Short mmCIF file of C-alpha atoms in Angstrom, two decimals:
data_model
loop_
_atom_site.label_atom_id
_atom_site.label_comp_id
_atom_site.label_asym_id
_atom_site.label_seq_id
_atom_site.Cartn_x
_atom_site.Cartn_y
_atom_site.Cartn_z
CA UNK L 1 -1.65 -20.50 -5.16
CA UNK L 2 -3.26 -23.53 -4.77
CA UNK L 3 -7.29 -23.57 -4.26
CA UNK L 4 -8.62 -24.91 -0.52
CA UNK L 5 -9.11 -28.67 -0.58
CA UNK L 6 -13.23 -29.19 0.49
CA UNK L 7 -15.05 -32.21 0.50
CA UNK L 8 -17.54 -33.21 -1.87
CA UNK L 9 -21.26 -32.30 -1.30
CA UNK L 10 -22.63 -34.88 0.23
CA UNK L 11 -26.15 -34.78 -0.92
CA UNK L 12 -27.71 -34.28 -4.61
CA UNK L 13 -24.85 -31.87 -6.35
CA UNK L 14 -26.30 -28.52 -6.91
CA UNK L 15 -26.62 -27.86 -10.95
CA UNK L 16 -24.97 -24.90 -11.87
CA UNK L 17 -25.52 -22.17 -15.06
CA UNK L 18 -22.61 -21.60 -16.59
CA UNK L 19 -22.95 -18.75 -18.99
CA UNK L 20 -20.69 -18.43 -21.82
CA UNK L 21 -19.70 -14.57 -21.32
CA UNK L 22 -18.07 -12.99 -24.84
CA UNK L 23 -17.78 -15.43 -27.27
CA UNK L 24 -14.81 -13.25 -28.76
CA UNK L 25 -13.10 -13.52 -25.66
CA UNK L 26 -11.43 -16.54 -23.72
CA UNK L 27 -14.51 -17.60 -21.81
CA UNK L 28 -15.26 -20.69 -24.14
CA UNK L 29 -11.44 -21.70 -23.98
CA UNK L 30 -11.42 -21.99 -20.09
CA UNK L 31 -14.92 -23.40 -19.57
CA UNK L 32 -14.25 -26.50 -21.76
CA UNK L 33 -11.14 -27.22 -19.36
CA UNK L 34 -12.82 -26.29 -16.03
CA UNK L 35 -16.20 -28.47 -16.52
CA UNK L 36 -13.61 -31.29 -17.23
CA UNK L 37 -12.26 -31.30 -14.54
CA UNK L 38 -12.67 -33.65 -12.35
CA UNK L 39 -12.91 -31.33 -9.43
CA UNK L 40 -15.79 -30.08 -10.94
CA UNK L 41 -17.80 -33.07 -11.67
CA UNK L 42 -17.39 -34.10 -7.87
CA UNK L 43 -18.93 -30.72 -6.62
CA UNK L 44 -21.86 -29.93 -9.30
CA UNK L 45 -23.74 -30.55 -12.33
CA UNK L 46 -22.71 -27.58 -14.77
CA UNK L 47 -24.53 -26.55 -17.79
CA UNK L 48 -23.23 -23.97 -20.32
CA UNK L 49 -25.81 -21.68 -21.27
CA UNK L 50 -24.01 -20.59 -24.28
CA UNK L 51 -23.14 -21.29 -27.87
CA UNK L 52 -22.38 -25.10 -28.70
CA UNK L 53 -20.21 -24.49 -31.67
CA UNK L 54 -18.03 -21.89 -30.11
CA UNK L 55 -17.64 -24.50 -27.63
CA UNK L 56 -16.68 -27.10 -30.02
CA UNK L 57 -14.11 -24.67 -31.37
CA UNK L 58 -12.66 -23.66 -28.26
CA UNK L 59 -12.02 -27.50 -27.43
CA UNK L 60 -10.24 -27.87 -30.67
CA UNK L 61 -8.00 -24.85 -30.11
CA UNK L 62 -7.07 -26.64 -26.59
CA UNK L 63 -6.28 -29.84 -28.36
CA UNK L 64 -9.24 -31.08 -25.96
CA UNK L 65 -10.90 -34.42 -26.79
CA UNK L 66 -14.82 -34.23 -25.45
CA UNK L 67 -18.30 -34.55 -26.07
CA UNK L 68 -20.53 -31.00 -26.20
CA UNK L 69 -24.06 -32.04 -26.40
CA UNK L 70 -27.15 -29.58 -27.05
CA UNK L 71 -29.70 -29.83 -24.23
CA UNK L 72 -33.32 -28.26 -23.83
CA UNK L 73 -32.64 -27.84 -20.13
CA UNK L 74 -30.82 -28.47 -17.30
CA UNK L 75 -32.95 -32.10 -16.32
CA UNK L 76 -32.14 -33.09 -19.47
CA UNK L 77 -28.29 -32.89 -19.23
CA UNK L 78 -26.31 -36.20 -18.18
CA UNK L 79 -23.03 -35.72 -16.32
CA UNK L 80 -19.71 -38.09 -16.78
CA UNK L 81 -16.60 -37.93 -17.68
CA UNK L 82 -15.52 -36.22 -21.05
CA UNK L 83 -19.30 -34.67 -21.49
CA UNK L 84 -20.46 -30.91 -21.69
CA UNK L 85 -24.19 -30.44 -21.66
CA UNK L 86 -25.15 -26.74 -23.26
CA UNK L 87 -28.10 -25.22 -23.82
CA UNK L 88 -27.36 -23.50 -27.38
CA UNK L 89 -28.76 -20.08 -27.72
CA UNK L 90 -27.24 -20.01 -31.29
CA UNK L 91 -26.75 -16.55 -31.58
CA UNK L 92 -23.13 -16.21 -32.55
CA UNK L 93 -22.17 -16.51 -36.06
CA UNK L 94 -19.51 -19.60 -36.39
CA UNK L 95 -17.15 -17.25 -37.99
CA UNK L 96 -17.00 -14.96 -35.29
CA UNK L 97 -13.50 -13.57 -34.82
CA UNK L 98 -11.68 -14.29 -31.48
CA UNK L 99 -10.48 -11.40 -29.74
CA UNK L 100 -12.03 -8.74 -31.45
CA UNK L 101 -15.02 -6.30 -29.71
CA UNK L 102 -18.12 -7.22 -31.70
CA UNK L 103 -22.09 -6.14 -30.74
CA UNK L 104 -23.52 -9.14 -31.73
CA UNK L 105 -21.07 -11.05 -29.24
CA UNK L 106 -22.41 -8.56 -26.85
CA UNK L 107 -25.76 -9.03 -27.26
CA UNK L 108 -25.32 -12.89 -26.91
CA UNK L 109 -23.60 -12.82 -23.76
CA UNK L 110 -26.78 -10.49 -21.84
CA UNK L 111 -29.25 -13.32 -23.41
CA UNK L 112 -26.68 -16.19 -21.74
CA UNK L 113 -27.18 -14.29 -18.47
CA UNK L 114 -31.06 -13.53 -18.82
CA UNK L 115 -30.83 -17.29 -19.57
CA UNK L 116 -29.46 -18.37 -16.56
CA UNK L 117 -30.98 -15.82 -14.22
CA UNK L 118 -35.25 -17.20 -15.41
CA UNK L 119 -33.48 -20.56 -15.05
CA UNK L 120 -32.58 -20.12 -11.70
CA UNK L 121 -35.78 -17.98 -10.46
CA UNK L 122 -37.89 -20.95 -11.50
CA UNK L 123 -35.78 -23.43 -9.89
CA UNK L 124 -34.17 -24.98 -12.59
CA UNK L 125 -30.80 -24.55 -11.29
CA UNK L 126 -29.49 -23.87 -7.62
CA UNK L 127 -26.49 -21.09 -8.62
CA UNK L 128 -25.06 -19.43 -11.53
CA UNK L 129 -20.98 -19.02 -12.65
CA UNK L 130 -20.01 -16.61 -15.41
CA UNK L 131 -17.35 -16.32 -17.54
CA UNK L 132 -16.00 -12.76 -18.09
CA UNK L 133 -18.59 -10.06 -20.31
CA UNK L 134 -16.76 -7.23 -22.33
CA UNK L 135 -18.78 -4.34 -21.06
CA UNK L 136 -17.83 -2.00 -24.61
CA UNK L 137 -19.55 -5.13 -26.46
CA UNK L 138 -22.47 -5.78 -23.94
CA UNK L 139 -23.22 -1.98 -24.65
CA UNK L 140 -22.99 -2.23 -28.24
CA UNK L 141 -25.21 -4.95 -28.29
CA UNK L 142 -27.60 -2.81 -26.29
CA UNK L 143 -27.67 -3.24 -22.88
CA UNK L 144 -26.10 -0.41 -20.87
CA UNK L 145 -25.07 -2.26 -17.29
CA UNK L 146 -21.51 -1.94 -15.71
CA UNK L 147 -21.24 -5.24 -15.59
CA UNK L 148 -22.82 -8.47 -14.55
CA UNK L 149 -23.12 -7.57 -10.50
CA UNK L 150 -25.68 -5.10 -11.83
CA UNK L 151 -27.17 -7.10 -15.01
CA UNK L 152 -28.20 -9.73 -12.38
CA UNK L 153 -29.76 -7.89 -9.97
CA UNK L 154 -32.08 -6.31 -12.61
CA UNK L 155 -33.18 -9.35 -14.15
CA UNK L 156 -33.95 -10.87 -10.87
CA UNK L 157 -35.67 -7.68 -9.60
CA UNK L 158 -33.35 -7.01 -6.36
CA UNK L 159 -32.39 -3.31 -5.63
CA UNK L 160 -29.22 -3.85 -4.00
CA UNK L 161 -26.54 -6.23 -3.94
CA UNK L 162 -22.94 -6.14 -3.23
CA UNK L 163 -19.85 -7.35 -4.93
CA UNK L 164 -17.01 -9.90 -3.42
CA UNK L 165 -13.72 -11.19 -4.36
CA UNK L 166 -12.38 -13.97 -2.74
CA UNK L 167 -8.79 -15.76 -3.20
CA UNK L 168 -7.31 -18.33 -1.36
CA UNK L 169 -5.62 -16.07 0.84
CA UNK L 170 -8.30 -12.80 1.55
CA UNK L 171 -11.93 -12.06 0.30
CA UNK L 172 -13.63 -8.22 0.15
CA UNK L 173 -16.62 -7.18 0.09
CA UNK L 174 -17.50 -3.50 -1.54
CA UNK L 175 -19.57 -0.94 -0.27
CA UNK L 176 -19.76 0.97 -3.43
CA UNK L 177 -18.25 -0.62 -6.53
CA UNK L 178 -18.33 0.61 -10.65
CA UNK L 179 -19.15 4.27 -9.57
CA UNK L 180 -16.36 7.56 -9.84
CA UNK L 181 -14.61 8.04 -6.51
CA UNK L 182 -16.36 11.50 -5.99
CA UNK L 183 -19.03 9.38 -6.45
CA UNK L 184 -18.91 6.79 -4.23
CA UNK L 185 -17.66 8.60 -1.03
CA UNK L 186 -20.94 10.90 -1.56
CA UNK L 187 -22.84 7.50 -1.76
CA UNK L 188 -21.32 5.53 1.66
CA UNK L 189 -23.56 6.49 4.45
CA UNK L 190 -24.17 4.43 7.68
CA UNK L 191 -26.99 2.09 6.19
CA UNK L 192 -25.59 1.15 3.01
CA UNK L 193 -22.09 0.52 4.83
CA UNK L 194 -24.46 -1.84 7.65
CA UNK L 195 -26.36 -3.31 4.81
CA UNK L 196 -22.74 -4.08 2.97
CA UNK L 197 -21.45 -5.52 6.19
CA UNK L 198 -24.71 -7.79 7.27
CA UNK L 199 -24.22 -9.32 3.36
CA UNK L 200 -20.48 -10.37 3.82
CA UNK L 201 -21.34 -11.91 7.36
CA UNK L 202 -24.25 -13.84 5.75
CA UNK L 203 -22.07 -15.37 2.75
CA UNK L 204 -19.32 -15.90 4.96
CA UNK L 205 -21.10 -17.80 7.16
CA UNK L 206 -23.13 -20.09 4.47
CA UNK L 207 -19.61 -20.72 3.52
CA UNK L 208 -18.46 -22.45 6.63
CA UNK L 209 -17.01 -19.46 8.95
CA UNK L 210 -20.02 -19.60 12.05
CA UNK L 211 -18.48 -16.36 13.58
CA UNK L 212 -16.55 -14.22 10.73
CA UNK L 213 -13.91 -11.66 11.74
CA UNK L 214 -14.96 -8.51 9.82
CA UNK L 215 -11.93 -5.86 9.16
CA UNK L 216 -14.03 -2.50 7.69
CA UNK L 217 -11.71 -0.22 6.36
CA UNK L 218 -11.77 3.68 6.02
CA UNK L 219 -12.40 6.18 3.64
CA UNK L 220 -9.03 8.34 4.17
CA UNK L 221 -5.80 7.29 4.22
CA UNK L 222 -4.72 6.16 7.96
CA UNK L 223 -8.81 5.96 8.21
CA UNK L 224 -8.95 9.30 8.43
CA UNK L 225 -6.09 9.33 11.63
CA UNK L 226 -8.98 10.91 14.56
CA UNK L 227 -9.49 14.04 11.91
CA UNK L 228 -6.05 14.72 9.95
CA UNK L 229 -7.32 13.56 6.97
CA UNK L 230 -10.45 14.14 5.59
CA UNK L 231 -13.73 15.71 6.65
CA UNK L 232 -14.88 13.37 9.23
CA UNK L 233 -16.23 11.10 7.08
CA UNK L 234 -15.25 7.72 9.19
CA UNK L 235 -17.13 9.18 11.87
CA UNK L 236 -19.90 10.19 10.24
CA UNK L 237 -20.12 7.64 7.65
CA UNK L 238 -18.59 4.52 8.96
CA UNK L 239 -18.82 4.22 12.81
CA UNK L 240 -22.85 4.50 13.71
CA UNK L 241 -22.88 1.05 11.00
CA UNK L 242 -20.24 -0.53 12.92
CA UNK L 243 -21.76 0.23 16.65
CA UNK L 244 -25.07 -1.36 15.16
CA UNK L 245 -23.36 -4.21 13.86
CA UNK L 246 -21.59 -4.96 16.65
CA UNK L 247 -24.68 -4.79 18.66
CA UNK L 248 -26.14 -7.39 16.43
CA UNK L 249 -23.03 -9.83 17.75
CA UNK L 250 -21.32 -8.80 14.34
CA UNK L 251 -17.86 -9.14 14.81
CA UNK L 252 -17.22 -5.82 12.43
CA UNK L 253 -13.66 -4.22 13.41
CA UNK L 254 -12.83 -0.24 11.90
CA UNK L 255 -12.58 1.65 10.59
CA UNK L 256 -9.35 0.45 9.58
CA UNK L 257 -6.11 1.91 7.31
CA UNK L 258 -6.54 0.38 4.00
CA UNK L 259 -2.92 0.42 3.43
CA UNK L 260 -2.46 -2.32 6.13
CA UNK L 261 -5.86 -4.01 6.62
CA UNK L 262 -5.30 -6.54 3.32
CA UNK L 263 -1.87 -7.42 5.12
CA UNK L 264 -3.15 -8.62 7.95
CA UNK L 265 -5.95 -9.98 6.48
CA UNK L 266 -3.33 -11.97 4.50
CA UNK L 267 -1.39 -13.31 7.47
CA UNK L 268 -5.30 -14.58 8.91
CA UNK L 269 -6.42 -11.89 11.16
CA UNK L 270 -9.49 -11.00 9.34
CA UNK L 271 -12.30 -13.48 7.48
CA UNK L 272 -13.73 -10.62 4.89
CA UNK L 273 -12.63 -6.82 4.47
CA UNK L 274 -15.40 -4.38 3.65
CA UNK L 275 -14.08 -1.87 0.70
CA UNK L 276 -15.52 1.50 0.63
CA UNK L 277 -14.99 1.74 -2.78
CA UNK L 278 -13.89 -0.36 -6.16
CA UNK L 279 -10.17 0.26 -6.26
CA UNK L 280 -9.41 -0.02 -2.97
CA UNK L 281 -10.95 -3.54 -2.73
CA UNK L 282 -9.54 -4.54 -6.43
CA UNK L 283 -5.92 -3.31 -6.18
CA UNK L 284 -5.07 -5.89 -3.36
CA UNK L 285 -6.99 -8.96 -4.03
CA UNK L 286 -5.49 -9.09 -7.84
CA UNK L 287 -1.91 -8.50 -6.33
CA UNK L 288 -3.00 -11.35 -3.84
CA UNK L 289 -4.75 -14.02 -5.79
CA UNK L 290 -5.24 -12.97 -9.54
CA UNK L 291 -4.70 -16.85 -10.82
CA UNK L 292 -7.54 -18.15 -8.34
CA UNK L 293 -9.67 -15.44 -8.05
CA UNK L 294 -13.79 -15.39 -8.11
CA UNK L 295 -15.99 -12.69 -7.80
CA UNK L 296 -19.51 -13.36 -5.84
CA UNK L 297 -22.06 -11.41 -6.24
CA UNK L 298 -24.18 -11.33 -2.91
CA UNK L 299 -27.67 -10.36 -2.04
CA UNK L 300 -28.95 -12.42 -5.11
CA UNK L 301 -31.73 -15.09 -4.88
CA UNK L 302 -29.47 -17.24 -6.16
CA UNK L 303 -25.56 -17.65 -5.52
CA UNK L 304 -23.31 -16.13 -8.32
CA UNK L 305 -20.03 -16.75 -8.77
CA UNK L 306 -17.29 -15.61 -11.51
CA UNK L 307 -13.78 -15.60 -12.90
CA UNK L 308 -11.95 -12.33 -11.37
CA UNK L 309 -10.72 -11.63 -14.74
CA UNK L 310 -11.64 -10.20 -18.07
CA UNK L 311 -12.41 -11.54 -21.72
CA UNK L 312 -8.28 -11.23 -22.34
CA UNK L 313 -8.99 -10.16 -26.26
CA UNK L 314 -5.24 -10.43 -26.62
CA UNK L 315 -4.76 -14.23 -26.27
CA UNK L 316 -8.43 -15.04 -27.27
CA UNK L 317 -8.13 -17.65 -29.96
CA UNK L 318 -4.92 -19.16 -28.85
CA UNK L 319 -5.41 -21.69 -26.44
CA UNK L 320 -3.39 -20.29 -24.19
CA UNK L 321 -5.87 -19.07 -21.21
CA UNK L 322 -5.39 -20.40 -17.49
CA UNK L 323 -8.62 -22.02 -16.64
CA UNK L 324 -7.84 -22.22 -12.53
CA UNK L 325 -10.16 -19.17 -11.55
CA UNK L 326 -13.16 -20.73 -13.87
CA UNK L 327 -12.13 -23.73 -11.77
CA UNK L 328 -12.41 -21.97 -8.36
CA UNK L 329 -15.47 -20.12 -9.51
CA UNK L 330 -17.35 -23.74 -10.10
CA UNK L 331 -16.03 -24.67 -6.52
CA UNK L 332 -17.38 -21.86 -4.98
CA UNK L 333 -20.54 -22.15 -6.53
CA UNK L 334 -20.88 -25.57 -5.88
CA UNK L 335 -20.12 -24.77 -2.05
CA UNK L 336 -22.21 -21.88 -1.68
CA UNK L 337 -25.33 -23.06 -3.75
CA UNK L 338 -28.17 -25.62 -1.96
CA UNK L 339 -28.53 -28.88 -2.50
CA UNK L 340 -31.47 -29.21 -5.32
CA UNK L 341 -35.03 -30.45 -4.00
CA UNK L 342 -35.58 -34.16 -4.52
#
């Protein structure tokens, strides 16, 4: 799939913190390709926050002729063709082994994010893009998060924010996301479902879409079909949201079948489909756009964008790692993040 064609900003280009993610896994093998690009360079001004070495050997796996300079921060970086700026954390040994689970690697990647996350609460940068974390490492290293939606919103002190995949061809939002399913149907009530909803119409607008079309789906299958399935949860859980929403001038449209609201969201009938819970958003968009996919997390201070895939231990090392959803990530940063002051 190919990515949307968008102009270039047309003021200052936002800077952008990329974090390295695992240094063990393929995140330094598609971020030397994807801030190379020269997609990228017309969009933002990225800077690693990372490891400058594991950089440098990523580049050489690729075959990639560049320039990876050290920086102290991001007003010190210069942009052109052929030039990484990173600020190098040096925490990764240069002997590190590529695709193998390792603590220290886990540690690393937290301090990348808690990097970027002070960077961009003081203003130093106007969004943040991550490469992929191993969560097994991240908790080895210490820090017990399910992943980075979470990490972020701790370290920049918000108490709820919501998780988005986007492709070229459908985006969803969740309502409850790295939680059991017993879990997370005990969890959805009317607010947090409102709350959810009033997120995705704020990103999607910021985006470009003025007046997003909203599909919510259900809890059940068939959305519970008017009490078959179920408990009544739709009704209870689902429906007061959507009449508030709607009363708002929120065009929010459920509760809907899951089983055929990511169709028609395919074939353009909806802008954003709410999730209830992880799988159910997941399982489509990575049948639907895998190769270009980005996960947003929303609700943040700052925009966040990220690859929708993992560290890929099995081809870490090899140079073999498709860099077009780092790419996409970078784009959607770029097009979601201000303008920096002047």
């Amino acid at each position: 799939m190919n990515a949307p064609t968008t102009p270039a900003p047309a003021g200052p280009l936002p800077l952008i913190a990329v974090t390295m993610g695992d240094g063990a896994g393929i995140g330094p093998e598609v971020i030397v390709p994807a801030l190379l690009a020269p997609e990228t360079l017309r969009r933002c001004r990225p800077v690693v926050i990372g490891d400058a070495e594991r950089l440098r050997q990523a580049a050489r796996l690729r075959d990639i002729a560049c320039e990876i300079v050290t920086v102290g921060a991001p007003a010190e970086a210069e942009f052109g063709p052929g030039r990484i700026n990173v600020i190098d954390l040096g925490l990764l040994p240069a002997e590190l082994p590529w695709g193998e689970l390792s603590a220290v690697a886990g540690d690393a990647a937290y301090q990348y994010v808690r990097a970027a996350a002070r960077l961009a609460l003081d203003g130093e940068v106007q969004g943040i893009c991550t490469a992929p974390l191993n969560k097994e490492a991240l908790h080895a290293g210490g820090h017990v998060f399910p992943g980075h939606t979470e990490l972020l919103a701790h370290l920049t002190g918000v108490e709820e924010v919501s998780m988005m995949l986007a492709t070229p061809t459908v985006k969803v939002i969740h309502v409850t996301t790295h939680i059991g399913l017993i879990d997370a149907v005990n969890k959805i009530e009317p607010g947090l479902v409102e709350r959810t909803v009033r997120r995705g119409h704020d990103a999607m607008v910021r985006a470009g879409t003025p007046e997003p079309v909203i599909g919510v789906c259900g809890i059940n299958p068939h959305a519970g079909e008017n009490g078959l399935f179920g408990y009544g949860e739709e009704e209870e859980k689902i429906v007061p949201a959507l009449e508030v929403l709607r009363e708002d001038g929120i065009d929010a449209r459920g509760p809907l079948p899951a089983d055929t609201a990511f169709f028609l969201a395919g074939r353009g009938d909806y802008d954003l489909i709410v999730a209830m819970y992880h799988d159910q958003g997941h399982g489509p968009v990575k049948v639907l756009g895998l190769e270009a996919g980005v996960n947003l997390t929303v609700g943040l201070p700052v925009i966040r964008t990220s690859v929708d895939h993992g560290t890929a231990f099995d081809i870490a090392g090899t140079g073999k790692a498709d860099a077009g959803s780092m790419i996409e990530a970078l784009r959607q940063a770029a097009e979601m993040s201000p303008s920096p002051a002047r």
